[in-house]
Amino acid sequence: MTAISDTARATRRLSLRNINFALVIFVVLYAAIVVLQPNYLDAALFMNFLRRAAPLIILASGQLYVILSGGFDLSMGAVVTLVVLAASMLIGGDPEMTWVVIASLYAMGLAVGLANGFIVSFLKVPSIIATLGTMLLVNGLALAWSGGAPRGDLPDNFRNLGRLVLKDVPLVGSLPIAVLILVVVTLLAWWGLHATAYGKRLLAVGDNPRAAELAGVPVKPTRISAFVISALSAVTAGILIGGFSGVSVNAGRGLELQAIAACVIGGALLLGGRGTVVGALFGALSLFALFTLLNLLGLPQALRDSLQGVILIAAVGASVLRHRRST
């Protein structure tokens, strides 16, 4: 009887560990939203919810790569702001310039990611310090370039990436282009992390970089590529935010912390080596559902910002507890 009961308890603990609590949190929060606004059960409104959440999910997917490598990327929000301001000024309302400028934006993101990766990998600067410096630098350059105020214009073919909705789509009725982009980016992030040798190397580096190096894993290139992926995801999110919301000097404000919180809520360990793209996805959805719920309740922005800080602290605490239990 004792052996059977011990086995049953172990099975229950294993099943609880397999539950994605970010999914549970999202379902509970979305249910609360539906109670306040029943029309959120409509497929079209849920698609609109996903469209607005798409930038945060994409940011969380990119941030996850850096967290799994044992670091942080605090420059994501600054890259988003740079993308929005640079796009408006470089395109200047000319639709023929859109795709050339988008390619230039990804080149900027690549440069930021490489700079972060090289500083962390070769200069041995802690990622939180290196990316904080990059955040201040990129924000300063963006504001100096724009004069501290929105300039230029975004043409329709750029803005459609964030706001265009396909009509009469089977099953869902309407399908935003941003949701299609989200699906593609999320699938690529899942494939890169969970279906390639690179993903295994990334987890090994985050779990124990010295052991990974002794095992022949290229630690420095792996870390650099994680920062590049994070920066490119920030460019993609910035394009969607610019398309959906227009030009703003605060387009990326606070998004880096939201992305980190989403990853931790989704089960990623801040010390690296453990986390999933699916967990980051539902962590971002949970966070965005919470923000939506607070908006529906009419709470002021200051209170929402304070609550975001509480969530981040709680998520970090939960991550530390999970790590202690696992070890």
CSV table of C-alpha atoms in Angstrom, one decimal:
chain,number,residue,atom,x,y,z
A,1,MET,CA,0.0,0.0,0.0
A,2,THR,CA,2.8,2.4,0.9
A,3,ALA,CA,4.6,1.7,-2.4
A,4,ILE,CA,1.4,2.2,-4.4
A,5,SER,CA,0.6,5.5,-2.6
A,6,ASP,CA,4.1,6.8,-3.1
A,7,THR,CA,3.8,5.9,-6.8
A,8,ALA,CA,0.5,7.7,-7.0
A,9,ARG,CA,1.9,10.8,-5.3
A,10,ALA,CA,4.9,10.8,-7.7
A,11,THR,CA,2.6,10.5,-10.7
A,12,ARG,CA,0.5,13.4,-9.4
A,13,ARG,CA,3.6,15.6,-9.0
A,14,LEU,CA,4.8,14.6,-12.5
A,15,SER,CA,1.4,15.5,-14.0
A,16,LEU,CA,1.4,18.9,-12.2
A,17,ARG,CA,4.8,19.6,-13.5
A,18,ASN,CA,3.6,18.9,-17.0
A,19,ILE,CA,0.8,21.5,-16.7
A,20,ASN,CA,1.6,24.8,-18.4
A,21,PHE,CA,0.5,27.2,-15.7
A,22,ALA,CA,0.8,30.1,-18.1
A,23,LEU,CA,-2.0,28.5,-20.2
A,24,VAL,CA,-4.1,28.1,-17.0
A,25,ILE,CA,-3.5,31.8,-16.1
A,26,PHE,CA,-4.4,32.9,-19.6
A,27,VAL,CA,-7.7,30.9,-19.6
A,28,VAL,CA,-8.7,32.3,-16.2
A,29,LEU,CA,-7.9,35.9,-17.3
A,30,TYR,CA,-9.6,35.6,-20.6
A,31,ALA,CA,-12.7,34.1,-18.9
A,32,ALA,CA,-12.7,37.2,-16.7
A,33,ILE,CA,-12.6,39.4,-19.8
A,34,VAL,CA,-15.5,37.5,-21.3
A,35,VAL,CA,-17.5,38.0,-18.1
A,36,LEU,CA,-17.0,41.8,-18.5
A,37,GLN,CA,-17.3,41.8,-22.3
A,38,PRO,CA,-19.1,38.7,-23.6
A,39,ASN,CA,-18.4,39.6,-27.3
A,40,TYR,CA,-14.8,38.6,-26.7
A,41,LEU,CA,-16.1,35.1,-27.4
A,42,ASP,CA,-16.6,36.0,-31.0
A,43,ALA,CA,-13.9,34.7,-33.3
A,44,ALA,CA,-13.3,38.0,-35.0
A,45,LEU,CA,-12.7,39.8,-31.6
A,46,PHE,CA,-10.4,37.0,-30.5
A,47,MET,CA,-8.4,37.5,-33.7
A,48,ASN,CA,-8.2,41.2,-32.9
A,49,PHE,CA,-7.0,40.3,-29.4
A,50,LEU,CA,-4.2,38.2,-31.0
A,51,ARG,CA,-3.4,41.0,-33.4
A,52,ARG,CA,-2.8,43.4,-30.6
A,53,ALA,CA,-0.9,40.8,-28.5
A,54,ALA,CA,1.3,39.7,-31.5
A,55,PRO,CA,4.2,42.2,-30.9
A,56,LEU,CA,4.6,41.1,-27.2
A,57,ILE,CA,4.5,37.4,-28.2
A,58,ILE,CA,7.1,38.0,-30.9
A,59,LEU,CA,9.3,39.9,-28.4
A,60,ALA,CA,8.9,37.2,-25.8
A,61,SER,CA,9.9,34.5,-28.4
A,62,GLY,CA,13.1,36.4,-29.1
A,63,GLN,CA,13.9,37.3,-25.5
A,64,LEU,CA,13.5,33.6,-24.6
A,65,TYR,CA,16.6,32.8,-26.7
A,66,VAL,CA,18.7,35.2,-24.7
A,67,ILE,CA,17.3,34.1,-21.3
A,68,LEU,CA,18.0,30.4,-22.2
A,69,SER,CA,21.6,31.3,-22.9
A,70,GLY,CA,21.8,32.8,-19.4
A,71,GLY,CA,21.4,36.5,-20.1
A,72,PHE,CA,18.9,39.3,-20.6
A,73,ASP,CA,18.2,41.7,-23.5
A,74,LEU,CA,17.1,45.1,-22.1
A,75,SER,CA,17.5,46.8,-25.5
A,76,MET,CA,14.4,45.4,-27.1
A,77,GLY,CA,12.2,48.3,-26.3
A,78,ALA,CA,14.7,50.8,-27.6
A,79,VAL,CA,15.0,48.8,-30.9
A,80,VAL,CA,11.2,48.9,-31.3
A,81,THR,CA,11.3,52.7,-30.8
A,82,LEU,CA,14.1,53.1,-33.3
A,83,VAL,CA,12.3,50.9,-35.8
A,84,VAL,CA,9.1,53.0,-35.6
A,85,LEU,CA,10.9,56.4,-35.8
A,86,ALA,CA,13.4,55.3,-38.5
A,87,ALA,CA,10.7,53.8,-40.6
A,88,SER,CA,8.6,57.0,-40.6
A,89,MET,CA,11.5,59.2,-41.4
A,90,LEU,CA,13.2,57.0,-44.0
A,91,ILE,CA,10.0,56.1,-45.9
A,92,GLY,CA,8.5,59.6,-45.6
A,93,GLY,CA,5.1,58.5,-46.9
A,94,ASP,CA,6.5,57.0,-50.1
A,95,PRO,CA,5.1,53.5,-50.5
A,96,GLU,CA,7.8,52.6,-53.0
A,97,MET,CA,10.4,52.9,-50.2
A,98,THR,CA,8.7,50.6,-47.8
A,99,TRP,CA,10.4,47.3,-48.6
A,100,VAL,CA,13.9,48.9,-49.0
A,101,VAL,CA,13.5,50.6,-45.6
A,102,ILE,CA,12.2,47.4,-44.0
A,103,ALA,CA,15.4,45.6,-45.1
A,104,SER,CA,17.4,48.5,-43.7
A,105,LEU,CA,15.5,48.2,-40.4
A,106,TYR,CA,16.5,44.5,-40.1
A,107,ALA,CA,20.1,45.5,-40.9
A,108,MET,CA,19.9,47.9,-37.9
A,109,GLY,CA,18.6,45.2,-35.7
A,110,LEU,CA,21.3,42.8,-36.9
A,111,ALA,CA,23.9,45.5,-35.9
A,112,VAL,CA,22.4,45.9,-32.5
A,113,GLY,CA,22.2,42.2,-31.9
A,114,LEU,CA,25.8,41.6,-33.0
A,115,ALA,CA,27.0,44.5,-30.8
A,116,ASN,CA,25.2,43.1,-27.7
A,117,GLY,CA,26.5,39.6,-28.4
A,118,PHE,CA,30.2,40.6,-28.9
A,119,ILE,CA,30.2,42.8,-25.8
A,120,VAL,CA,28.8,40.0,-23.7
A,121,SER,CA,30.8,37.2,-25.2
A,122,PHE,CA,34.2,38.7,-25.8
A,123,LEU,CA,34.4,41.6,-23.3
A,124,LYS,CA,32.7,39.5,-20.6
A,125,VAL,CA,30.4,42.3,-19.7
A,126,PRO,CA,27.2,41.0,-17.9
A,127,SER,CA,24.3,41.1,-20.3
A,128,ILE,CA,22.1,43.2,-18.0
A,129,ILE,CA,24.8,46.0,-18.1
A,130,ALA,CA,25.7,45.6,-21.8
A,131,THR,CA,22.1,45.7,-23.0
A,132,LEU,CA,21.2,48.5,-20.6
A,133,GLY,CA,24.0,50.6,-22.2
A,134,THR,CA,22.7,49.6,-25.6
A,135,MET,CA,19.2,50.6,-24.6
A,136,LEU,CA,20.3,54.1,-23.6
A,137,LEU,CA,22.5,54.5,-26.7
A,138,VAL,CA,19.8,53.4,-29.1
A,139,ASN,CA,17.1,55.4,-27.4
A,140,GLY,CA,19.4,58.5,-27.4
A,141,LEU,CA,20.2,58.0,-31.1
A,142,ALA,CA,16.5,57.6,-32.0
A,143,LEU,CA,15.4,60.7,-30.1
A,144,ALA,CA,18.3,62.8,-31.5
A,145,TRP,CA,17.5,61.6,-35.0
A,146,SER,CA,13.8,62.5,-34.7
A,147,GLY,CA,14.3,65.6,-32.7
A,148,GLY,CA,12.4,64.1,-29.8
A,149,ALA,CA,9.0,64.2,-31.7
A,150,PRO,CA,7.3,62.0,-34.3
A,151,ARG,CA,8.4,62.9,-37.8
A,152,GLY,CA,7.6,61.6,-41.3
A,153,ASP,CA,4.8,59.3,-42.3
A,154,LEU,CA,4.1,55.6,-42.7
A,155,PRO,CA,2.3,54.7,-46.0
A,156,ASP,CA,-0.6,52.2,-46.2
A,157,ASN,CA,1.5,49.3,-47.5
A,158,PHE,CA,3.6,49.6,-44.3
A,159,ARG,CA,0.7,50.1,-41.9
A,160,ASN,CA,-1.2,47.2,-43.4
A,161,LEU,CA,1.3,44.8,-41.9
A,162,GLY,CA,-0.1,45.8,-38.5
A,163,ARG,CA,-3.7,46.6,-39.2
A,164,LEU,CA,-4.9,44.9,-42.4
A,165,VAL,CA,-7.6,42.2,-41.9
A,166,LEU,CA,-8.5,39.6,-44.4
A,167,LYS,CA,-12.3,39.1,-44.6
A,168,ASP,CA,-14.4,36.0,-45.2
A,169,VAL,CA,-11.8,33.6,-43.9
A,170,PRO,CA,-13.2,30.1,-43.1
A,171,LEU,CA,-13.7,29.2,-39.4
A,172,VAL,CA,-12.5,32.6,-38.1
A,173,GLY,CA,-14.3,35.0,-40.4
A,174,SER,CA,-11.6,37.6,-40.3
A,175,LEU,CA,-7.8,37.1,-40.1
A,176,PRO,CA,-5.3,39.9,-39.4
A,177,ILE,CA,-2.1,39.9,-41.3
A,178,ALA,CA,-0.3,40.5,-38.0
A,179,VAL,CA,-1.6,37.1,-36.8
A,180,LEU,CA,-0.2,35.4,-39.9
A,181,ILE,CA,3.1,37.0,-39.2
A,182,LEU,CA,2.9,35.9,-35.5
A,183,VAL,CA,2.2,32.3,-36.6
A,184,VAL,CA,5.2,32.3,-38.9
A,185,VAL,CA,7.6,33.8,-36.4
A,186,THR,CA,6.4,31.6,-33.5
A,187,LEU,CA,6.8,28.4,-35.7
A,188,LEU,CA,10.3,29.5,-36.7
A,189,ALA,CA,11.2,30.2,-33.0
A,190,TRP,CA,9.8,26.8,-32.0
A,191,TRP,CA,11.7,25.0,-34.8
A,192,GLY,CA,15.0,26.8,-34.0
A,193,LEU,CA,14.8,26.0,-30.3
A,194,HIS,CA,13.2,22.6,-30.2
A,195,ALA,CA,14.0,20.9,-33.5
A,196,THR,CA,17.6,21.8,-34.3
A,197,ALA,CA,21.0,21.1,-32.9
A,198,TYR,CA,21.4,24.9,-32.2
A,199,GLY,CA,18.5,24.7,-29.7
A,200,LYS,CA,20.3,22.0,-27.8
A,201,ARG,CA,23.5,23.9,-27.8
A,202,LEU,CA,21.7,27.0,-26.5
A,203,LEU,CA,20.2,25.1,-23.6
A,204,ALA,CA,23.6,23.6,-22.8
A,205,VAL,CA,25.2,27.0,-22.7
A,206,GLY,CA,22.5,28.4,-20.5
A,207,ASP,CA,22.6,25.4,-18.1
A,208,ASN,CA,26.4,25.2,-17.7
A,209,PRO,CA,28.6,27.3,-20.1
A,210,ARG,CA,31.9,25.8,-18.8
A,211,ALA,CA,30.7,22.2,-19.3
A,212,ALA,CA,29.3,23.1,-22.7
A,213,GLU,CA,32.6,24.6,-23.7
A,214,LEU,CA,34.5,21.5,-22.6
A,215,ALA,CA,32.0,19.4,-24.6
A,216,GLY,CA,32.9,21.2,-27.7
A,217,VAL,CA,29.9,23.6,-27.9
A,218,PRO,CA,30.8,26.9,-29.6
A,219,VAL,CA,29.7,29.0,-26.6
A,220,LYS,CA,30.5,32.5,-28.0
A,221,PRO,CA,28.8,32.1,-31.4
A,222,THR,CA,25.8,30.5,-29.7
A,223,ARG,CA,25.4,33.5,-27.4
A,224,ILE,CA,25.9,36.0,-30.1
A,225,SER,CA,23.3,34.4,-32.3
A,226,ALA,CA,20.8,34.5,-29.4
A,227,PHE,CA,21.2,38.3,-29.1
A,228,VAL,CA,20.8,38.6,-32.9
A,229,ILE,CA,17.6,36.6,-32.8
A,230,SER,CA,16.3,38.8,-30.0
A,231,ALA,CA,17.1,42.0,-31.9
A,232,LEU,CA,15.5,40.8,-35.1
A,233,SER,CA,12.4,39.8,-33.2
A,234,ALA,CA,12.3,43.4,-31.8
A,235,VAL,CA,12.5,44.8,-35.4
A,236,THR,CA,9.5,42.5,-36.4
A,237,ALA,CA,7.5,43.7,-33.4
A,238,GLY,CA,8.4,47.3,-34.1
A,239,ILE,CA,7.1,47.0,-37.6
A,240,LEU,CA,3.8,45.6,-36.4
A,241,ILE,CA,3.5,48.3,-33.7
A,242,GLY,CA,4.2,51.0,-36.2
A,243,GLY,CA,1.6,49.6,-38.5
A,244,PHE,CA,-1.0,49.3,-35.9
A,245,SER,CA,-0.4,52.3,-33.6
A,246,GLY,CA,1.4,54.8,-35.8
A,247,VAL,CA,4.5,56.8,-35.0
A,248,SER,CA,5.4,57.5,-31.3
A,249,VAL,CA,8.6,58.3,-29.5
A,250,ASN,CA,7.4,55.9,-26.7
A,251,ALA,CA,6.5,53.0,-29.0
A,252,GLY,CA,8.8,50.5,-27.2
A,253,ARG,CA,8.6,51.9,-23.7
A,254,GLY,CA,8.7,49.0,-21.1
A,255,LEU,CA,8.3,46.3,-23.7
A,256,GLU,CA,11.7,44.6,-22.7
A,257,LEU,CA,10.5,44.1,-19.2
A,258,GLN,CA,7.1,42.8,-20.4
A,259,ALA,CA,8.9,40.3,-22.6
A,260,ILE,CA,11.1,39.1,-19.8
A,261,ALA,CA,8.0,38.7,-17.5
A,262,ALA,CA,6.2,36.8,-20.2
A,263,CYS,CA,9.1,34.3,-20.5
A,264,VAL,CA,9.3,33.8,-16.8
A,265,ILE,CA,5.5,33.4,-16.4
A,266,GLY,CA,5.8,30.8,-19.2
A,267,GLY,CA,8.3,28.7,-17.1
A,268,ALA,CA,11.7,29.9,-18.3
A,269,LEU,CA,14.4,30.0,-15.7
A,270,LEU,CA,16.2,33.3,-15.4
A,271,LEU,CA,19.5,31.5,-14.8
A,272,GLY,CA,19.1,29.9,-18.3
A,273,GLY,CA,18.9,26.4,-19.6
A,274,ARG,CA,15.2,25.8,-19.3
A,275,GLY,CA,12.2,27.2,-21.1
A,276,THR,CA,9.9,26.6,-24.1
A,277,VAL,CA,8.5,28.8,-26.9
A,278,VAL,CA,5.0,27.6,-26.1
A,279,GLY,CA,5.4,28.7,-22.5
A,280,ALA,CA,6.7,32.1,-23.6
A,281,LEU,CA,3.7,32.4,-26.0
A,282,PHE,CA,1.1,31.7,-23.2
A,283,GLY,CA,3.1,33.9,-20.8
A,284,ALA,CA,2.8,36.8,-23.2
A,285,LEU,CA,-0.9,36.1,-23.8
A,286,SER,CA,-1.5,36.0,-20.0
A,287,LEU,CA,0.2,39.3,-19.6
A,288,PHE,CA,-1.7,40.9,-22.4
A,289,ALA,CA,-4.9,39.5,-21.2
A,290,LEU,CA,-4.2,41.0,-17.8
A,291,PHE,CA,-3.5,44.4,-19.3
A,292,THR,CA,-6.8,44.1,-21.3
A,293,LEU,CA,-8.7,43.2,-18.2
A,294,LEU,CA,-7.3,46.2,-16.3
A,295,ASN,CA,-8.3,48.5,-19.2
A,296,LEU,CA,-11.8,47.1,-19.1
A,297,LEU,CA,-11.9,47.8,-15.4
A,298,GLY,CA,-10.9,51.4,-16.1
A,299,LEU,CA,-7.8,51.4,-13.8
A,300,PRO,CA,-5.4,54.3,-14.3
A,301,GLN,CA,-2.1,53.9,-16.2
A,302,ALA,CA,0.0,54.5,-13.0
A,303,LEU,CA,-1.7,51.6,-11.2
A,304,ARG,CA,-1.2,49.3,-14.3
A,305,ASP,CA,2.5,50.1,-14.3
A,306,SER,CA,2.8,49.4,-10.6
A,307,LEU,CA,1.0,46.1,-11.1
A,308,GLN,CA,3.4,45.2,-13.9
A,309,GLY,CA,6.3,45.6,-11.5
A,310,VAL,CA,4.6,43.4,-8.9
A,311,ILE,CA,4.0,40.8,-11.6
A,312,LEU,CA,7.7,40.9,-12.7
A,313,ILE,CA,8.9,40.5,-9.1
A,314,ALA,CA,6.4,37.6,-8.5
A,315,ALA,CA,7.4,35.9,-11.7
A,316,VAL,CA,11.1,36.1,-10.8
A,317,GLY,CA,10.4,34.7,-7.3
A,318,ALA,CA,8.4,31.9,-8.9
A,319,SER,CA,11.3,31.2,-11.2
A,320,VAL,CA,13.8,31.0,-8.3
A,321,LEU,CA,11.5,28.6,-6.4
A,322,ARG,CA,11.1,26.4,-9.5
A,323,HIS,CA,14.9,26.3,-9.9
A,324,ARG,CA,15.4,25.3,-6.2
A,325,ARG,CA,12.9,22.5,-6.4
A,326,SER,CA,14.3,21.2,-9.6
A,327,THR,CA,17.8,21.0,-8.1
